[in-house]
Each structure stands twice: as C-alpha cells, then as structure tokens.
Amino acid sequence: MFPSVLSTDSVPLNMSGGNRVTEFILLSFPCPREMQILLFGVFSLTYVLTLMGNGSIIWAVRLDHQLHTPMYILLAHFSFLEICYVNTTVPNMLANFLSETKTISFTACFLQFYFFFSTGITEPFFLSLMAFDRYLAICQPLHYPTIMTGHFCIKLVLFCWVTGFLCFPLPIYFMTQLPFCGPNVIDHFICDPGPLLALTCVHSPKLELSFSIIPSLAIFLTFPFILGSYALVFRAVLQVPSAAGRKKAFSTCGSHLTVVSLFFGTVLVMYITPTSGHITTTQKIVTLFYSVFTPLVNPLIYSLRNKEMKTALKKVQLAMKILPNKWDSVSKPALKS
C-alpha cells in the first residue's frame, strides 16, 4: 500500500553490459515446494473469502433501498476498493507460488506497482470521507440531509478515486526511464519502489524522496483529520440522553475506528521499522497483513455490529437461494419442449 523504507544500498549495482532488464524475479516467500503449495491453498481461500465478503456488502447496499444512504454508499465503494486492492497483488502471488521461474515482465511489474499503490493511497481518503460523513450525521444532524446529498456524496467519492490515482503516474513514469542493469531479483511478493530503485544503475534521490513524500502526505493529512472528526463525534455522542442512541452511535463509529486502527496501525509499523537487520522479512509480513488480511476482515467488522447490514446480508443470502430455484423453474419447461 505504501512504499517500504527506500534504500538502494543493499543490492550491488551492475554497471557492466548496460542491458535493460526486461523482467524481474519476485522471490515472494522462499520455502520448500510443499510449503509453497500449502501457502497457495491458504491464500486462495483468503482471496475467495475476501471477494465474497466485500462483494456481499456491495450487493446488500444495491439491493436494499434502506441502505441507499451516504454512509452505506461510501461503505459499498470502500468494499469495491478493497476488491480492486487485493486483485492487484493476490492473483500474481498465487501464480508465483506454483511457478518455477517466479518472473514478472517489466511492464506487468510497473502496472502492478501503479495499481497497488494507487488503490492503497485511495484508502485513507475514503476513511477520511467516512469519518466526515459520521461527523456530519452525529454532530450536525439538522444540516446533514442538506449537506450530504446523494449528488455531493458521489462528487466526494469521485474526488477520492481521482486523487488516489493521480498521485503516482509521474513518479512511476520517470522510474521506468531509469536504466535497470541487473540483478533483477526482488525479495518481495510485490513490485515495491524500494527494491526496484535498488536495481537501477543510477541513484535517483529525487525519485526516492517523491516515493516517501507522497504516502507520508496521505497519512499525516488524513490521520489527524480522522482523529479530530471522531473526537468531535464521541463528544457529541456522550451528550445524547438516550442510552440506545449512544449505543447505536458507538457501534457504528466503533466499526469505523477498528478499520482505521488496522489500516494506520500497520502503515505506522512499516514507517517505524528499523532500517537495519532483517527488514525485508518484517516488511513482507506487514505488507501481507494490510494487503491481504485487512480486506478480508473489514466486511466482518462492518457487518457484525450493524443490524441494518446484517438484515441486508440476509436478503442477499435469500436472493442467492431464490435465483437457482427460478432458473430451474424456467429451464425445466424449456428442456421438455
């Protein structure tokens, strides 16, 4: 989601030959063949469950008209973002587990780089927008319907998507223009800027700085905004006279804060990890957590403590059962005729 600690001192640069690298080798998780197959099974299951969980939330919001409110529209877009996010890394990682060569082409590597970090950096913008929505709903309830209209909500959603996907095109383009002389081995399961810059023939401090500044700005602008929004929300909730009202508000905001904690907690761990020693293993584990397991648990966090979402998910489950029966009733007469 965010670049690992950028260091180009760990891999020797091969200045001889000057041939441009056409593919990279993603080492992923080096281990015996049996363990690779086991990891393939585990991450395949995780991948399918992630798609099902986030897809269910999207369908629930679409099918249940009671969920056609800004809060659930934002949640549906966030779930779609999570689906896009896991699709940037997991399919290639699964193929890597079964591959003997573990290679990825130059173009595919940088495409993965772009989409992985673009979807990753879009996430804090969405979390900020969701916090802003809760602030308006709880702290400004009388003005909320007039401010957070459907049209304005879609504008904010588009702003998050466009901003996230406009952060990295130029730095990545300039990075592709650098000469890669080899070696072409990346000790990671994704194309990360740190290992990639280590494989270039020339040092590029400005590029290293840009890949550090962009995610840092995203983190340190959105995180205080989210904390400030929820601080105001909790102050307003404590003044609610009804215990049931306080419980419902705390339940909704608690789900959001849990997701925020998972996201920013793992990102901050990445930033405070020491730059010496076995950092690569630590970085891979942390990256694996926020790129694979966080999208898996987010649907559970949002659905388990939300009665409206539980009800809508039951409707989705019922619709899934009804569809095969309808298909059978339509197809059987057709087969008889």
PDB file of C-alpha atoms in Angstrom, residues 9 21 30 34 44 55 63 84 95 103 131 136 138 143 175 177 185 200 209 223 225 235 283 292 308-309 321 325 330:
ATOM      1  CA  ASP A   9      22.482   0.300  -0.625  1.00  0.00           C
ATOM      2  CA  VAL A  21      16.154  -5.571 -17.685  1.00  0.00           C
ATOM      3  CA  PRO A  30      11.195 -18.684  -0.408  1.00  0.00           C
ATOM      4  CA  GLU A  34       5.336 -28.437  -0.168  1.00  0.00           C
ATOM      5  CA  SER A  44      -6.561 -18.930  -2.352  1.00  0.00           C
ATOM      6  CA  GLY A  55     -18.983  -8.405  -2.834  1.00  0.00           C
ATOM      7  CA  LEU A  63     -30.499  -4.487  -3.264  1.00  0.00           C
ATOM      8  CA  CYS A  84      -9.586  -3.808  -6.507  1.00  0.00           C
ATOM      9  CA  ALA A  95       0.601 -17.824  -9.635  1.00  0.00           C
ATOM     10  CA  THR A 103       9.159 -13.996 -13.168  1.00  0.00           C
ATOM     11  CA  ALA A 131     -15.242   9.913   9.178  1.00  0.00           C
ATOM     12  CA  LEU A 136     -21.963  15.479   9.885  1.00  0.00           C
ATOM     13  CA  ILE A 138     -23.951  12.970  14.508  1.00  0.00           C
ATOM     14  CA  HIS A 143     -27.908  20.127   8.375  1.00  0.00           C
ATOM     15  CA  MET A 175      11.213   5.483 -12.693  1.00  0.00           C
ATOM     16  CA  GLN A 177      13.013   5.637 -17.702  1.00  0.00           C
ATOM     17  CA  VAL A 185      15.747 -10.205  -8.236  1.00  0.00           C
ATOM     18  CA  THR A 200      18.717   0.684 -11.078  1.00  0.00           C
ATOM     19  CA  LEU A 209      12.106  11.441  -1.973  1.00  0.00           C
ATOM     20  CA  PHE A 223      -4.939  10.595  10.085  1.00  0.00           C
ATOM     21  CA  PHE A 225      -8.439  14.679  10.275  1.00  0.00           C
ATOM     22  CA  ARG A 235     -18.035  14.288  22.453  1.00  0.00           C
ATOM     23  CA  GLN A 283       8.201  -5.545   5.559  1.00  0.00           C
ATOM     24  CA  VAL A 292      -4.394  -9.463   2.157  1.00  0.00           C
ATOM     25  CA  GLU A 308     -29.119  -2.871   9.102  1.00  0.00           C
ATOM     26  CA  MET A 309     -26.208  -4.520   7.313  1.00  0.00           C
ATOM     27  CA  LYS A 321     -31.151 -19.170  -2.798  1.00  0.00           C
ATOM     28  CA  ASN A 325     -34.860 -22.108  -7.978  1.00  0.00           C
ATOM     29  CA  VAL A 330     -37.513 -21.629 -16.224  1.00  0.00           C
TER      30      VAL A 330
END
